[in-house]
Amino acid sequence: MATLPLILPAAMLVVAAVAPLAARWWGRSAGYAIAVAYAAGTGALLTAAPRVADGAELAAAVPWVPGLGIRLAFRLDGLSLLFGLLVLGVGALVAAYSARYLKREGRHGRFYGLFTLFAASMLGLVTADDLFLLFVFWEMTSITSFFLIGGDGGPEASRSATRAFLLTSLGGLALFAALVLAGIAAGSFDLHGILERPGAIRDHAFAPAIMLLLFAAAFTKSAQVPFHFWLPGAMVAPTPVSTYLHAATMVKAGIYVLARFSAVFAGDPTWTTTLVLVGLTTAVVGAVLALKQHDLKALLAYSTVSQLGLLTALVGVGTFAAMAAACLHLLAHGLYKASLFMVVGIIEHEAGSRDLRRLSGLRRLMPRTAAVTGIAALSMAGIPPLLGFVSKEESLAGFLGGLPDGLALVAVTLAVLASVMTFAYGARIFDGAFAGTATQRLYDPPAGFLAPAALPAALGLLLGLVVWRLDPLVGPAAAAALGMEGETHLALWHGLTPGLALSGVAIGAGVLLFAVRRPVEHVLARLRAPAAGERAFDRSHRAVVGTGKIAGRPFLAATPVRHLPWVLATAAVAGVATWRLLGGSADGPPPPFPPPDRWLAGALALSVLALAWARNRLAAVAVLGTVGFLVSVLWVLLGAPDLAITQLLVETLTVVLVVLVFRGLPKGFARSSGRRMAAGAGAAVVVGGLAAWGTFLLTGRRQLSEPGAYFLEAAASEAGGKNVVNTILVDFRALDTLGEITVLAVAALGVFLLVRRTGER
């Protein structure tokens, strides 16, 4: 049982690897087998729930990078249990739904593989107990969502996926910086250990920077104003992806990080004020934009933005009651939003449209679908006895305590206003699609297609009636988030409370707003704000790409003459800069210059002169190879056989490639004018002299530098090697070397694809 938090993400990664093979065997029906795997994981979490409710935390870890103290560490507490149940539970429903939503023919293996990898990434994120591991899974959710959103769509899907990826990746960079600073401040990268000593970060000079960086990461990932625009744009993705992304996974990642670090920053005025105001502003803006939509999918997308804002604000309040309300609303939102998104997919599948202006009277044609939609929409609107009503009441009550009077008044006002509009657009979903006169001949989908959407709606009704059964889930989640003990007493009826009164006001005002929906829609039709964020981001993106093209234009020329001035200028500037910085003289006399070195230097000089004088292309290649081989001899004399071998391999490959290229060119070089040759020779002498002098000044520093002394001493003890150059490349600057290898691999792949495409043409 203790290894469960380690086993579950690993098992999901295995399922992701097997999913393409299952899709090859069973086609789209592989979704049912994948749903069974998700359901098994959900069952495993439910089995561990009693122990977690009693205060136990399941933890498992294996070494990853021992030298840096980084482990593959996972922990299951109340908060990660709640998120894990959402990830796997909703994932099981969406996988089963996909088995009938997807077309019979298609790239099902790619979809199921990415979908399950997405789930594994999110599960790893919420159970990670190491800061670096948390960041790795955070980025995995961004990468997998990019491919899922883009899918096999056209240019619009590609633009939306790119927009989402770039924006959330910027947030990922902010999260990485925040986690590194947090680890430095706390002296450890163990997440659990850091949260047990919140003062280590809260009292550190890095605390304000960490807080702001966490804001940037969470606001971009969870679509808070002004970064909210990417989420509705992601609706170009297939409905199963939209369902999973909105109900249980990616957009909830920001909420999770904020809740997880509440143990450190809860109660801080900056933390509280920022999260409450940004969250409730997002709730209102998202609700207004949801009322404006006619596309059911877009309406649900903006409603997700609104509900994410409400969750952010509740986390910001920082009290146990508010955090418990956030945890309950997280569950309620996951259930009704999963149901509604899947229903919208069914409507589009059956009616061929999801535009409210083209849908009418579906209640008579699709009564079972209408019932599922009605239950889920009522839960979203906050109508008793559904779970959404209890979570809305608890949420509104959460804003009444723990905030300064002025901020509390603003928070309650904005929360009620958002709730009013939530009721209105919830009612609008049902009225627009299911009321009125039928205009098409449609039927309810098969039970296997509707059941995954019906189950979360039914759970929303059942759990609302027995909501006290959720105390062992919600209470430990809030306690784990805040690092404090507390009690929850969820109930469908608490008596006449301020929360109930505010909920009643929201429902009453929502009914009035729905009643005057026609003039409201007329006013909202003039609102042009929804695309403002997209336009600003797209303009910025085009400006950056355009700047890159301008900066790279000089290096895109086909002739070497356009490239050489940059190289020569850089070498000359480096030589002059070295001369100015070091005062023009070395620290001591030059090192001894034995006869073998002199002969080698002479041979190199003659080879270079021969290369410059060559008029035949093949002769020039032969002399160029000679220069490379002589440099290899130099490495041997200097005691670096590994570099010599590398040089030989590179030179051999270069000669072979150049010969292959030169086969299609004339045997001789084009004749140059005497003036041009003289100018080239003069430039070579000047730049060569400056570069040689700068090199002599640098290598003439006879004292051992502090970094050099460290590498010489640490090579054997810390890296386990005697070759200092190798240990620097492989150990001390391993990430740099990895980056170089990655660049070479990408370049090789690009050349391969280019050659193959050219050959196909």
PDB file of C-alpha atoms in Angstrom, residues 39-214:
ATOM      1  CA  ALA A  39     -11.086   2.358 -13.132  1.00  0.00           C
ATOM      2  CA  ALA A  40      -8.604  -0.040 -11.511  1.00  0.00           C
ATOM      3  CA  GLY A  41      -6.455   2.916 -10.528  1.00  0.00           C
ATOM      4  CA  THR A  42      -9.513   4.687  -9.137  1.00  0.00           C
ATOM      5  CA  GLY A  43     -10.335   1.595  -7.107  1.00  0.00           C
ATOM      6  CA  ALA A  44      -6.802   1.479  -5.737  1.00  0.00           C
ATOM      7  CA  LEU A  45      -7.093   5.104  -4.610  1.00  0.00           C
ATOM      8  CA  LEU A  46     -10.470   4.432  -2.986  1.00  0.00           C
ATOM      9  CA  THR A  47      -8.913   1.498  -1.153  1.00  0.00           C
ATOM     10  CA  ALA A  48      -6.272   3.844   0.269  1.00  0.00           C
ATOM     11  CA  ALA A  49      -8.815   6.572   1.082  1.00  0.00           C
ATOM     12  CA  PRO A  50      -9.690   5.320   4.616  1.00  0.00           C
ATOM     13  CA  ARG A  51      -6.030   5.404   5.661  1.00  0.00           C
ATOM     14  CA  VAL A  52      -5.586   8.873   4.206  1.00  0.00           C
ATOM     15  CA  ALA A  53      -8.754  10.023   5.964  1.00  0.00           C
ATOM     16  CA  ASP A  54      -7.210   8.853   9.246  1.00  0.00           C
ATOM     17  CA  GLY A  55      -4.224  11.117   8.645  1.00  0.00           C
ATOM     18  CA  ALA A  56      -1.813   8.638   7.088  1.00  0.00           C
ATOM     19  CA  GLU A  57       0.372   9.646   4.149  1.00  0.00           C
ATOM     20  CA  LEU A  58       1.605   7.012   1.726  1.00  0.00           C
ATOM     21  CA  ALA A  59       5.101   7.751   0.438  1.00  0.00           C
ATOM     22  CA  ALA A  60       7.573   5.972  -1.810  1.00  0.00           C
ATOM     23  CA  ALA A  61      10.824   7.067  -3.415  1.00  0.00           C
ATOM     24  CA  VAL A  62      13.733   5.755  -5.450  1.00  0.00           C
ATOM     25  CA  PRO A  63      16.984   7.639  -6.213  1.00  0.00           C
ATOM     26  CA  TRP A  64      17.046   9.585  -9.466  1.00  0.00           C
ATOM     27  CA  VAL A  65      20.036  11.961  -9.359  1.00  0.00           C
ATOM     28  CA  PRO A  66      21.670  11.102  -6.018  1.00  0.00           C
ATOM     29  CA  GLY A  67      24.479  13.617  -6.454  1.00  0.00           C
ATOM     30  CA  LEU A  68      21.931  16.452  -6.478  1.00  0.00           C
ATOM     31  CA  GLY A  69      19.635  14.892  -3.909  1.00  0.00           C
ATOM     32  CA  ILE A  70      16.852  14.447  -6.493  1.00  0.00           C
ATOM     33  CA  ARG A  71      14.582  11.446  -6.083  1.00  0.00           C
ATOM     34  CA  LEU A  72      11.631   9.906  -7.838  1.00  0.00           C
ATOM     35  CA  ALA A  73       9.573  10.631  -4.740  1.00  0.00           C
ATOM     36  CA  PHE A  74       5.786  10.327  -4.608  1.00  0.00           C
ATOM     37  CA  ARG A  75       3.356  10.963  -1.763  1.00  0.00           C
ATOM     38  CA  LEU A  76      -0.373  10.404  -1.404  1.00  0.00           C
ATOM     39  CA  ASP A  77      -2.118  12.678   1.070  1.00  0.00           C
ATOM     40  CA  GLY A  78      -5.614  14.123   1.207  1.00  0.00           C
ATOM     41  CA  LEU A  79      -5.066  16.741  -1.503  1.00  0.00           C
ATOM     42  CA  SER A  80      -3.340  14.419  -3.980  1.00  0.00           C
ATOM     43  CA  LEU A  81      -6.001  11.765  -3.294  1.00  0.00           C
ATOM     44  CA  LEU A  82      -8.779  14.167  -4.306  1.00  0.00           C
ATOM     45  CA  PHE A  83      -7.024  15.235  -7.489  1.00  0.00           C
ATOM     46  CA  GLY A  84      -5.991  11.651  -8.264  1.00  0.00           C
ATOM     47  CA  LEU A  85      -9.597  10.463  -8.025  1.00  0.00           C
ATOM     48  CA  LEU A  86     -10.635  13.186 -10.454  1.00  0.00           C
ATOM     49  CA  VAL A  87      -7.831  12.358 -12.874  1.00  0.00           C
ATOM     50  CA  LEU A  88      -8.489   8.624 -12.941  1.00  0.00           C
ATOM     51  CA  GLY A  89     -12.249   8.625 -12.356  1.00  0.00           C
ATOM     52  CA  VAL A  90     -13.090  11.161 -15.045  1.00  0.00           C
ATOM     53  CA  GLY A  91     -10.398   9.596 -17.240  1.00  0.00           C
ATOM     54  CA  ALA A  92     -12.181   6.230 -17.083  1.00  0.00           C
ATOM     55  CA  LEU A  93     -15.445   7.847 -18.186  1.00  0.00           C
ATOM     56  CA  VAL A  94     -13.836   9.803 -21.020  1.00  0.00           C
ATOM     57  CA  ALA A  95     -11.936   6.750 -22.290  1.00  0.00           C
ATOM     58  CA  ALA A  96     -15.172   4.740 -22.414  1.00  0.00           C
ATOM     59  CA  TYR A  97     -16.915   7.677 -24.102  1.00  0.00           C
ATOM     60  CA  SER A  98     -14.118   7.884 -26.703  1.00  0.00           C
ATOM     61  CA  ALA A  99     -14.747   4.263 -27.678  1.00  0.00           C
ATOM     62  CA  ARG A 100     -17.992   5.416 -29.318  1.00  0.00           C
ATOM     63  CA  TYR A 101     -17.261   9.076 -30.025  1.00  0.00           C
ATOM     64  CA  LEU A 102     -14.236   8.468 -32.269  1.00  0.00           C
ATOM     65  CA  LYS A 103     -14.745   7.495 -35.886  1.00  0.00           C
ATOM     66  CA  ARG A 104     -14.300   3.859 -36.773  1.00  0.00           C
ATOM     67  CA  GLU A 105     -11.299   4.693 -38.916  1.00  0.00           C
ATOM     68  CA  GLY A 106      -8.554   6.978 -37.665  1.00  0.00           C
ATOM     69  CA  ARG A 107      -5.300   7.283 -35.735  1.00  0.00           C
ATOM     70  CA  HIS A 108      -6.743   5.776 -32.575  1.00  0.00           C
ATOM     71  CA  GLY A 109      -3.393   4.515 -31.318  1.00  0.00           C
ATOM     72  CA  ARG A 110      -1.932   8.014 -31.347  1.00  0.00           C
ATOM     73  CA  PHE A 111      -4.961   9.430 -29.550  1.00  0.00           C
ATOM     74  CA  TYR A 112      -5.160   6.802 -26.815  1.00  0.00           C
ATOM     75  CA  GLY A 113      -1.399   6.835 -26.278  1.00  0.00           C
ATOM     76  CA  LEU A 114      -1.251  10.611 -25.859  1.00  0.00           C
ATOM     77  CA  PHE A 115      -4.457  10.658 -23.830  1.00  0.00           C
ATOM     78  CA  THR A 116      -3.122   8.131 -21.326  1.00  0.00           C
ATOM     79  CA  LEU A 117       0.289   9.806 -21.207  1.00  0.00           C
ATOM     80  CA  PHE A 118      -1.572  13.026 -20.409  1.00  0.00           C
ATOM     81  CA  ALA A 119      -3.354  11.271 -17.550  1.00  0.00           C
ATOM     82  CA  ALA A 120      -0.092   9.776 -16.260  1.00  0.00           C
ATOM     83  CA  SER A 121       1.513  13.232 -16.347  1.00  0.00           C
ATOM     84  CA  MET A 122      -1.290  14.784 -14.332  1.00  0.00           C
ATOM     85  CA  LEU A 123      -1.305  11.911 -11.854  1.00  0.00           C
ATOM     86  CA  GLY A 124       2.447  12.247 -11.441  1.00  0.00           C
ATOM     87  CA  LEU A 125       2.077  15.987 -10.932  1.00  0.00           C
ATOM     88  CA  VAL A 126      -0.381  15.682  -8.040  1.00  0.00           C
ATOM     89  CA  THR A 127       1.582  12.923  -6.294  1.00  0.00           C
ATOM     90  CA  ALA A 128       5.126  14.242  -6.872  1.00  0.00           C
ATOM     91  CA  ASP A 129       7.035  14.841  -3.634  1.00  0.00           C
ATOM     92  CA  ASP A 130      10.138  16.371  -5.205  1.00  0.00           C
ATOM     93  CA  LEU A 131      10.208  19.879  -6.647  1.00  0.00           C
ATOM     94  CA  PHE A 132      12.073  18.900  -9.808  1.00  0.00           C
ATOM     95  CA  LEU A 133       9.799  15.911 -10.343  1.00  0.00           C
ATOM     96  CA  LEU A 134       6.773  18.163  -9.959  1.00  0.00           C
ATOM     97  CA  PHE A 135       8.165  20.440 -12.665  1.00  0.00           C
ATOM     98  CA  VAL A 136       8.871  17.520 -15.014  1.00  0.00           C
ATOM     99  CA  PHE A 137       5.273  16.330 -14.815  1.00  0.00           C
ATOM    100  CA  TRP A 138       3.986  19.910 -15.125  1.00  0.00           C
ATOM    101  CA  GLU A 139       5.836  20.255 -18.435  1.00  0.00           C
ATOM    102  CA  MET A 140       4.660  16.829 -19.568  1.00  0.00           C
ATOM    103  CA  THR A 141       1.055  18.009 -19.246  1.00  0.00           C
ATOM    104  CA  SER A 142       1.872  21.002 -21.464  1.00  0.00           C
ATOM    105  CA  ILE A 143       3.605  18.888 -24.103  1.00  0.00           C
ATOM    106  CA  THR A 144       0.955  16.164 -24.282  1.00  0.00           C
ATOM    107  CA  SER A 145      -1.879  18.706 -24.315  1.00  0.00           C
ATOM    108  CA  PHE A 146      -0.193  20.429 -27.274  1.00  0.00           C
ATOM    109  CA  PHE A 147      -0.426  17.263 -29.352  1.00  0.00           C
ATOM    110  CA  LEU A 148      -3.933  16.464 -28.128  1.00  0.00           C
ATOM    111  CA  ILE A 149      -5.279  19.947 -28.877  1.00  0.00           C
ATOM    112  CA  GLY A 150      -3.581  20.086 -32.269  1.00  0.00           C
ATOM    113  CA  GLY A 151      -4.656  16.538 -33.059  1.00  0.00           C
ATOM    114  CA  ASP A 152      -5.115  15.914 -36.762  1.00  0.00           C
ATOM    115  CA  GLY A 153      -6.788  19.288 -37.253  1.00  0.00           C
ATOM    116  CA  GLY A 154      -6.010  22.051 -39.670  1.00  0.00           C
ATOM    117  CA  PRO A 155      -4.352  25.447 -39.302  1.00  0.00           C
ATOM    118  CA  GLU A 156      -6.796  26.669 -36.636  1.00  0.00           C
ATOM    119  CA  ALA A 157      -6.098  23.645 -34.436  1.00  0.00           C
ATOM    120  CA  SER A 158      -2.376  24.161 -34.915  1.00  0.00           C
ATOM    121  CA  ARG A 159      -2.610  27.846 -33.960  1.00  0.00           C
ATOM    122  CA  SER A 160      -4.703  27.105 -30.869  1.00  0.00           C
ATOM    123  CA  ALA A 161      -2.376  24.323 -29.755  1.00  0.00           C
ATOM    124  CA  THR A 162       0.665  26.556 -30.268  1.00  0.00           C
ATOM    125  CA  ARG A 163      -0.968  29.410 -28.373  1.00  0.00           C
ATOM    126  CA  ALA A 164      -1.820  27.139 -25.435  1.00  0.00           C
ATOM    127  CA  PHE A 165       1.617  25.549 -25.427  1.00  0.00           C
ATOM    128  CA  LEU A 166       3.594  28.786 -25.558  1.00  0.00           C
ATOM    129  CA  LEU A 167       1.547  30.476 -22.862  1.00  0.00           C
ATOM    130  CA  THR A 168       1.577  27.537 -20.464  1.00  0.00           C
ATOM    131  CA  SER A 169       5.272  26.957 -21.185  1.00  0.00           C
ATOM    132  CA  LEU A 170       6.025  30.524 -20.109  1.00  0.00           C
ATOM    133  CA  GLY A 171       4.191  29.665 -16.919  1.00  0.00           C
ATOM    134  CA  GLY A 172       6.301  26.521 -16.710  1.00  0.00           C
ATOM    135  CA  LEU A 173       9.478  28.604 -16.777  1.00  0.00           C
ATOM    136  CA  ALA A 174       8.048  30.735 -13.978  1.00  0.00           C
ATOM    137  CA  LEU A 175       7.247  27.593 -11.980  1.00  0.00           C
ATOM    138  CA  PHE A 176      10.766  26.248 -12.496  1.00  0.00           C
ATOM    139  CA  ALA A 177      12.275  29.491 -11.195  1.00  0.00           C
ATOM    140  CA  ALA A 178       9.881  29.466  -8.227  1.00  0.00           C
ATOM    141  CA  LEU A 179      10.728  25.874  -7.325  1.00  0.00           C
ATOM    142  CA  VAL A 180      14.476  26.458  -7.595  1.00  0.00           C
ATOM    143  CA  LEU A 181      14.254  29.532  -5.364  1.00  0.00           C
ATOM    144  CA  ALA A 182      12.043  27.627  -2.918  1.00  0.00           C
ATOM    145  CA  GLY A 183      14.540  24.779  -2.783  1.00  0.00           C
ATOM    146  CA  ILE A 184      17.426  27.184  -2.185  1.00  0.00           C
ATOM    147  CA  ALA A 185      15.499  29.052   0.511  1.00  0.00           C
ATOM    148  CA  ALA A 186      14.480  25.860   2.302  1.00  0.00           C
ATOM    149  CA  GLY A 187      17.789  24.070   1.769  1.00  0.00           C
ATOM    150  CA  SER A 188      15.971  21.062   0.319  1.00  0.00           C
ATOM    151  CA  PHE A 189      14.002  20.084  -2.773  1.00  0.00           C
ATOM    152  CA  ASP A 190      11.818  17.655  -0.849  1.00  0.00           C
ATOM    153  CA  LEU A 191       8.289  19.048  -1.191  1.00  0.00           C
ATOM    154  CA  HIS A 192       6.930  17.431   1.951  1.00  0.00           C
ATOM    155  CA  GLY A 193       9.865  18.639   4.021  1.00  0.00           C
ATOM    156  CA  ILE A 194       9.479  22.187   2.721  1.00  0.00           C
ATOM    157  CA  LEU A 195       5.760  22.321   3.508  1.00  0.00           C
ATOM    158  CA  GLU A 196       6.413  21.063   7.026  1.00  0.00           C
ATOM    159  CA  ARG A 197       8.702  24.096   7.582  1.00  0.00           C
ATOM    160  CA  PRO A 198       6.789  26.919   5.853  1.00  0.00           C
ATOM    161  CA  GLY A 199       8.712  29.595   7.721  1.00  0.00           C
ATOM    162  CA  ALA A 200      11.918  28.644   5.871  1.00  0.00           C
ATOM    163  CA  ILE A 201      10.421  30.102   2.695  1.00  0.00           C
ATOM    164  CA  ARG A 202       7.979  32.630   4.118  1.00  0.00           C
ATOM    165  CA  ASP A 203      10.703  34.415   6.097  1.00  0.00           C
ATOM    166  CA  HIS A 204      13.319  34.271   3.324  1.00  0.00           C
ATOM    167  CA  ALA A 205      14.270  37.200   1.119  1.00  0.00           C
ATOM    168  CA  PHE A 206      13.182  35.122  -1.897  1.00  0.00           C
ATOM    169  CA  ALA A 207       9.595  34.849  -0.634  1.00  0.00           C
ATOM    170  CA  PRO A 208       8.101  37.733  -2.715  1.00  0.00           C
ATOM    171  CA  ALA A 209       9.769  36.472  -5.898  1.00  0.00           C
ATOM    172  CA  ILE A 210       8.604  32.896  -5.250  1.00  0.00           C
ATOM    173  CA  MET A 211       5.071  34.110  -4.703  1.00  0.00           C
ATOM    174  CA  LEU A 212       4.969  36.193  -7.895  1.00  0.00           C
ATOM    175  CA  LEU A 213       6.429  33.342  -9.938  1.00  0.00           C
ATOM    176  CA  LEU A 214       3.829  30.934  -8.562  1.00  0.00           C
TER     177      LEU A 214
END
